[in-house]
Amino acid sequence: MALVLDGVAFGLQLALLATGLTLIYGLAGVLNLAHGQLVVAAAMVGAVALGAGAPVLLALGLAVVTAGAAAVLLDVTLLRPVYRLRGQARVLLSLLLTLGVAFAADGLLVHSFPFTRLNLSVATPSVELLGVTVRSASVVASLVAIVALGGLVVLLRTTRVGRAIRSLTQDEEGAQLCGVDPGRTRRLVFVLGGSMAGLVAVTQGLVSSVGATSGLDLTIFALIVTVVGGLGRVSGAVVAGVLLGVVHAVAAFHIGTVLTFVILLVAAIVVILVRPSGILGGAGS
Amino acid sequence: MSGPLGLGPGGVVAPPASSLRAYLPIVVASVVLALVPLSLGGSRYFLSLGVHLLVVASYAVAFNLVFGSTSQLFLCQGALAGAAAYCSVILGNRYGLPLWLTIPAGVGLAALLGGGLSWVAVSRRLEVIYLGIVTLAFSLVFTNLLLGGRELTGGETGLVVDGGAGTWLRSPAAAYYLFLALLVGHLVVYRAIERSRLGWGFRALRDDEVAAALAGVDVARAKVTAGVVGAAMLGSVGATFAAHEGFVSPTTFAFGEVDVRVLVVLALGGVGTLLGPVVGAVVVTVVDELLRPLGQLRLTVYGVVLVVIFLGFRQGMVRSVRSLWMRAGTRAGPRTD
């Protein structure tokens, strides 16, 4: 039971990480391989601000804003030529470009912050939940993730902007014909996706810590969850995140982290081969 | 779709018709590379740098065949080379088999894996991004299995290679010429395929797969063949490199170590050109040495180079130089590619 709760907590963070990636892919056709570096950049800004004596909430706010701003900067600068292409060509070019960005950012971050880690380990009394003792940090992180994911779902389902995002995701040209401004909506989605990456830095900083070298691992985890949930499907990413989080916790306890990682990777491969639209299935993405 | 999904120029250039003109660039490149150790006075340091240059160039020729010719995004060069290397080393160390048996066995395994990946991609009709993710996941699975299978692979510390110990294989000068021979072999195979009926099929399917299929190209077979041959190339270099170094570890074949470099090399030299991998490898090796003091920032330089290439100079150095050359030759003549 404790394992499952741990898994759910980890899974919620995976979900937060993956929804940012999948949202951007679904709307813009950009598979952002620098997603993990967004998290790291946010973490470094947060850690530096905390180190400089900024109040916790301000520092974390700065962290989230950094990731959102970095994502939208990517959208309006380097990725602009990408949007002139369509379909496969766009996906491939964006993949290679963001891979370059990921290397560039990784080198810069590791070079500039070799020993900085975002660590928000406030004195954490444990709490009793469903008869199990859990760390309160873990509960707080999960609550942050749930609020963010819930907010995102409400935004997508009920607001005008949300409808614009969903319609563009389904049919770019059709939505444009109905008067949806693709550029503006896209910038909004990059802000949203980037901010969610920034929030991952916060929640991850709560339960453990984020260092400068975590970028690639975070991107890989985001990719696995996104693929299992179905590329571009927000609900799929949430379900897949929680599911894989539980699998990760249970498997890591029994067979060790190395083989667990192999299991997650194989799960992603199998989903691509058997059910490319993700575990929630359905036609298209 | 033009080129490998918008990479490289739209018009796919056929190789020269005459055999002399088709293979002359390989002869010139190999003569130049063969003279390099003599001009550097045969220092051990430069020779081992040269070996690394030839190895990465050979990897890039293989990637060029798989990605450049048939648009299959294999993000597992390191894993395929590593599978061959580990297979060869384990067979040699455990059963005392000689290198001339274990290296071909490793190459066979790599070819099987590469062909298998291609076949799966073709039969499941994977889009390029999904094949990229599958092969990337395959790379990571491979690395983690190496780390996890400690009894067989030595885990993080790797394995000392028994085969080839104390022979000429371990001498840097001999190894340099061995790897040069491998590279030349790869280039000849690449050009020969380009000039064959298969190469004609590659050019057709690179322009438009559906049209190519209608014109009678067996797209599935062409792609799987490219996967098998490319993986065999990767495997032959990986297994030979292991025998030369006398040591294998997961980092030797890690994604960040091999695939990233090969991608930069090929993008810089020019996807789909014969000598692009060689030119790219020379530039990357030299720049890498010059930037060594930068430490971690070297990765940043690679990243920026990739971004700049994919944003503005997607044709790569070989084609840029060639078109400059042609413009100079014909004065105001139109660009040919």
XYZ file of N, CA, C and O in Angstrom, chain A residues 44-129:
344
model
N 17.249 25.741 -11.367
C 18.456 26.515 -11.084
C 18.098 27.952 -10.677
O 18.651 28.506 -9.737
N 17.145 28.551 -11.407
C 16.708 29.907 -11.056
C 16.130 29.919 -9.639
O 16.468 30.783 -8.819
N 15.292 28.917 -9.344
C 14.710 28.832 -8.008
C 15.785 28.694 -6.937
O 15.763 29.390 -5.920
N 16.766 27.822 -7.203
C 17.813 27.575 -6.207
C 18.659 28.821 -5.991
O 18.999 29.174 -4.847
N 18.991 29.507 -7.089
C 19.812 30.712 -6.967
C 19.048 31.787 -6.201
O 19.594 32.446 -5.307
N 17.747 31.936 -6.524
C 16.936 32.942 -5.836
C 16.848 32.630 -4.344
O 16.996 33.516 -3.502
N 16.657 31.348 -4.033
C 16.589 30.952 -2.622
C 17.910 31.233 -1.924
O 17.956 31.733 -0.806
N 19.000 30.933 -2.647
C 20.322 31.152 -2.090
C 20.571 32.630 -1.811
O 21.297 32.992 -0.891
N 19.966 33.483 -2.655
C 20.145 34.929 -2.487
C 19.218 35.467 -1.407
O 19.170 36.673 -1.178
N 18.445 34.587 -0.778
C 17.621 35.014 0.349
C 16.218 35.451 -0.019
O 15.530 36.089 0.781
N 15.770 35.107 -1.257
C 14.415 35.470 -1.642
C 13.422 34.618 -0.863
O 13.729 33.483 -0.496
N 12.226 35.160 -0.581
C 11.210 34.341 0.071
C 10.857 33.140 -0.806
O 10.925 33.227 -2.037
N 10.475 32.037 -0.154
C 10.280 30.775 -0.876
C 9.283 30.928 -2.034
O 9.562 30.532 -3.164
N 8.140 31.545 -1.756
C 7.117 31.618 -2.799
C 7.579 32.459 -3.975
O 7.326 32.114 -5.142
N 8.302 33.539 -3.709
C 8.815 34.377 -4.791
C 9.804 33.581 -5.646
O 9.741 33.584 -6.880
N 10.705 32.863 -4.973
C 11.717 32.082 -5.687
C 11.065 31.035 -6.575
O 11.436 30.861 -7.748
N 10.064 30.365 -6.030
C 9.403 29.317 -6.807
C 8.591 29.929 -7.941
O 8.539 29.383 -9.045
N 7.977 31.085 -7.679
C 7.253 31.790 -8.735
C 8.197 32.141 -9.873
O 7.904 31.895 -11.051
N 9.357 32.643 -9.509
C 10.377 32.980 -10.512
C 10.750 31.749 -11.329
O 10.907 31.815 -12.551
N 10.896 30.628 -10.628
C 11.280 29.384 -11.304
C 10.247 29.017 -12.372
O 10.591 28.744 -13.527
N 8.966 29.058 -11.981
C 7.911 28.675 -12.918
C 7.859 29.650 -14.091
O 7.746 29.245 -15.256
N 7.979 30.958 -13.771
C 7.945 31.959 -14.835
C 9.111 31.760 -15.801
O 8.956 31.864 -17.017
N 10.285 31.411 -15.266
C 11.451 31.176 -16.122
C 11.168 30.105 -17.166
O 11.426 30.295 -18.362
N 10.624 28.986 -16.702
C 10.380 27.876 -17.626
C 9.341 28.287 -18.671
O 9.507 28.004 -19.868
N 8.281 28.949 -18.235
C 7.260 29.390 -19.182
C 7.838 30.351 -20.200
O 7.589 30.236 -21.410
N 8.656 31.300 -19.724
C 9.244 32.294 -20.616
C 10.223 31.642 -21.582
O 10.238 31.957 -22.777
N 11.029 30.691 -21.067
C 11.998 30.015 -21.936
C 11.278 29.262 -23.039
O 11.697 29.277 -24.207
N 10.161 28.630 -22.692
C 9.416 27.854 -23.688
C 8.855 28.776 -24.767
O 8.959 28.491 -25.964
N 8.276 29.897 -24.364
C 7.667 30.778 -25.357
C 8.749 31.451 -26.195
O 8.573 31.710 -27.390
N 9.910 31.681 -25.585
C 11.035 32.243 -26.329
C 11.444 31.284 -27.453
O 11.695 31.686 -28.593
N 11.478 30.002 -27.112
C 11.799 28.965 -28.099
C 10.802 29.021 -29.250
O 11.158 28.942 -30.429
N 9.524 29.197 -28.892
C 8.458 29.201 -29.884
C 8.595 30.381 -30.844
O 8.473 30.223 -32.049
N 8.879 31.567 -30.312
C 8.869 32.744 -31.187
C 10.211 32.984 -31.871
O 10.304 33.812 -32.767
N 11.267 32.257 -31.463
C 12.545 32.464 -32.151
C 12.909 31.258 -33.003
O 12.577 31.201 -34.183
N 13.572 30.282 -32.390
C 14.139 29.176 -33.160
C 13.106 28.356 -33.905
O 13.369 27.839 -34.988
N 11.924 28.226 -33.324
C 10.968 27.301 -33.929
C 10.160 27.932 -35.060
O 9.389 27.252 -35.719
N 10.334 29.241 -35.277
C 9.509 29.886 -36.310
C 9.588 29.218 -37.688
O 8.560 28.996 -38.314
N 10.823 28.883 -38.158
C 10.875 28.260 -39.493
C 10.148 26.916 -39.523
O 9.705 26.470 -40.582
N 10.029 26.295 -38.362
C 9.409 24.968 -38.285
C 7.946 25.032 -38.729
O 7.440 24.130 -39.402
N 7.285 26.131 -38.378
C 5.842 26.198 -38.644
C 5.519 26.389 -40.113
O 4.371 26.294 -40.516
N 6.565 26.690 -40.909
C 6.311 26.769 -42.349
C 6.182 25.378 -42.944
O 5.657 25.212 -44.040
N 6.677 24.376 -42.237
C 6.559 22.999 -42.722
C 5.303 22.376 -42.151
O 4.734 22.855 -41.180
N 4.883 21.262 -42.754
C 3.695 20.577 -42.247
C 4.009 19.106 -41.980
O 4.958 18.565 -42.519
N 3.165 18.511 -41.171
C 3.212 17.055 -40.969
C 4.572 16.557 -40.506
O 5.200 17.124 -39.626
N 5.008 15.459 -41.153
C 6.233 14.773 -40.769
C 7.468 15.668 -40.805
O 8.317 15.598 -39.931
N 7.557 16.503 -41.828
C 8.744 17.333 -41.981
C 8.857 18.283 -40.790
O 9.939 18.506 -40.263
N 7.707 18.825 -40.342
C 7.721 19.725 -39.202
C 8.182 18.992 -37.948
O 9.032 19.476 -37.213
N 7.624 17.809 -37.730
C 7.977 17.045 -36.533
C 9.474 16.753 -36.510
O 10.146 16.938 -35.499
N 10.009 16.327 -37.660
C 11.420 15.946 -37.708
C 12.321 17.149 -37.474
O 13.265 17.091 -36.687
N 12.016 18.263 -38.147
C 12.873 19.435 -37.987
C 12.820 19.939 -36.544
O 13.846 20.283 -35.950
N 11.621 19.946 -35.963
C 11.505 20.440 -34.589
C 12.252 19.514 -33.634
O 12.881 19.951 -32.676
N 12.197 18.224 -33.932
C 12.903 17.238 -33.109
C 14.403 17.507 -33.118
O 15.061 17.557 -32.077
N 14.953 17.737 -34.314
C 16.394 17.944 -34.421
C 16.798 19.289 -33.819
O 17.830 19.400 -33.153
N 15.966 20.311 -34.051
C 16.273 21.629 -33.487
C 16.258 21.603 -31.962
O 17.179 22.103 -31.318
N 15.196 21.015 -31.388
C 15.121 21.023 -29.931
C 16.173 20.093 -29.330
O 16.612 20.311 -28.212
N 16.614 19.093 -30.094
C 17.724 18.260 -29.622
C 18.978 19.123 -29.491
O 19.701 19.052 -28.505
N 19.207 19.967 -30.510
C 20.332 20.902 -30.452
C 20.201 21.842 -29.265
O 21.160 22.077 -28.531
N 18.987 22.362 -29.072
C 18.741 23.258 -27.941
C 19.021 22.525 -26.631
O 19.627 23.078 -25.708
N 18.596 21.263 -26.567
C 18.803 20.481 -25.346
C 20.292 20.353 -25.025
O 20.711 20.546 -23.888
N 21.115 20.039 -26.048
C 22.562 19.940 -25.817
C 23.117 21.275 -25.359
O 23.888 21.345 -24.393
N 22.731 22.327 -26.100
C 23.263 23.650 -25.783
C 22.913 24.022 -24.350
O 23.775 24.442 -23.571
N 21.645 23.822 -23.984
C 21.194 24.193 -22.644
C 21.864 23.314 -21.590
O 22.300 23.798 -20.544
N 21.995 22.019 -21.896
C 22.601 21.087 -20.950
C 24.039 21.496 -20.630
O 24.429 21.588 -19.465
N 24.809 21.764 -21.683
C 26.194 22.167 -21.497
C 26.289 23.421 -20.653
O 27.072 23.511 -19.702
N 25.439 24.390 -20.995
C 25.445 25.676 -20.302
C 25.061 25.506 -18.836
O 25.705 26.050 -17.938
N 24.000 24.732 -18.601
C 23.504 24.566 -17.232
C 24.520 23.821 -16.362
O 24.814 24.233 -15.245
N 25.066 22.715 -16.910
C 26.015 21.929 -16.122
C 27.275 22.741 -15.867
O 27.870 22.687 -14.787
N 27.667 23.541 -16.873
C 28.862 24.362 -16.713
C 28.645 25.459 -15.665
O 29.513 25.710 -14.825
N 27.480 26.092 -15.714
C 27.256 27.248 -14.846
C 26.879 26.852 -13.421
O 27.164 27.568 -12.475
N 26.179 25.728 -13.289
C 25.688 25.355 -11.957
C 26.113 23.938 -11.588
O 25.273 23.073 -11.371
N 27.436 23.684 -11.542
C 27.845 22.293 -11.318
C 27.395 21.733 -9.962
O 27.165 20.542 -9.841
N 27.261 22.599 -8.966
C 26.947 22.058 -7.629
C 25.606 22.544 -7.083
O 25.251 22.259 -5.960
N 24.878 23.320 -7.916
C 23.615 23.850 -7.430
C 22.538 22.782 -7.511
O 22.437 22.073 -8.501
N 21.758 22.655 -6.461
C 20.603 21.756 -6.499
C 19.432 22.481 -5.872
O 19.589 23.191 -4.885
N 18.260 22.328 -6.492
C 17.063 22.885 -5.878
C 16.563 21.855 -4.880
O 16.196 20.745 -5.248
N 16.594 22.238 -3.605
C 16.203 21.295 -2.563
C 15.322 22.036 -1.562
O 15.768 22.940 -0.878
N 14.057 21.678 -1.559
C 13.120 22.401 -0.701
C 12.770 21.586 0.535
O 11.659 21.643 1.033
N 13.733 20.797 1.009
C 13.411 19.902 2.119
C 13.175 20.706 3.386
O 14.062 20.853 4.209
N 11.984 21.279 3.443
C 11.580 21.907 4.700
C 11.338 20.783 5.700
O 11.058 19.645 5.300
N 11.460 21.086 6.973
C 11.259 20.058 7.987
C 9.909 19.397 7.737
O 8.869 20.042 7.820
N 9.949 18.109 7.371
C 8.704 17.479 6.953
C 8.227 16.466 7.980
O 8.765 15.365 8.061
N 7.220 16.851 8.736
C 6.610 15.851 9.614
C 5.841 14.861 8.737
O 5.289 15.237 7.706
N 5.847 13.611 9.106
C 5.100 12.630 8.330
C 3.633 12.676 8.725
O 3.297 13.056 9.846
N 2.791 12.342 7.808
C 1.363 12.311 8.127
C 0.817 10.912 7.875
O 1.398 10.127 7.124
N -0.311 10.647 8.512
C -0.956 9.338 8.383
C -2.007 9.434 7.278
O -2.839 10.329 7.283
N -1.907 8.548 6.270
C -2.867 8.614 5.170
C -3.253 7.185 4.794
O -2.379 6.371 4.499
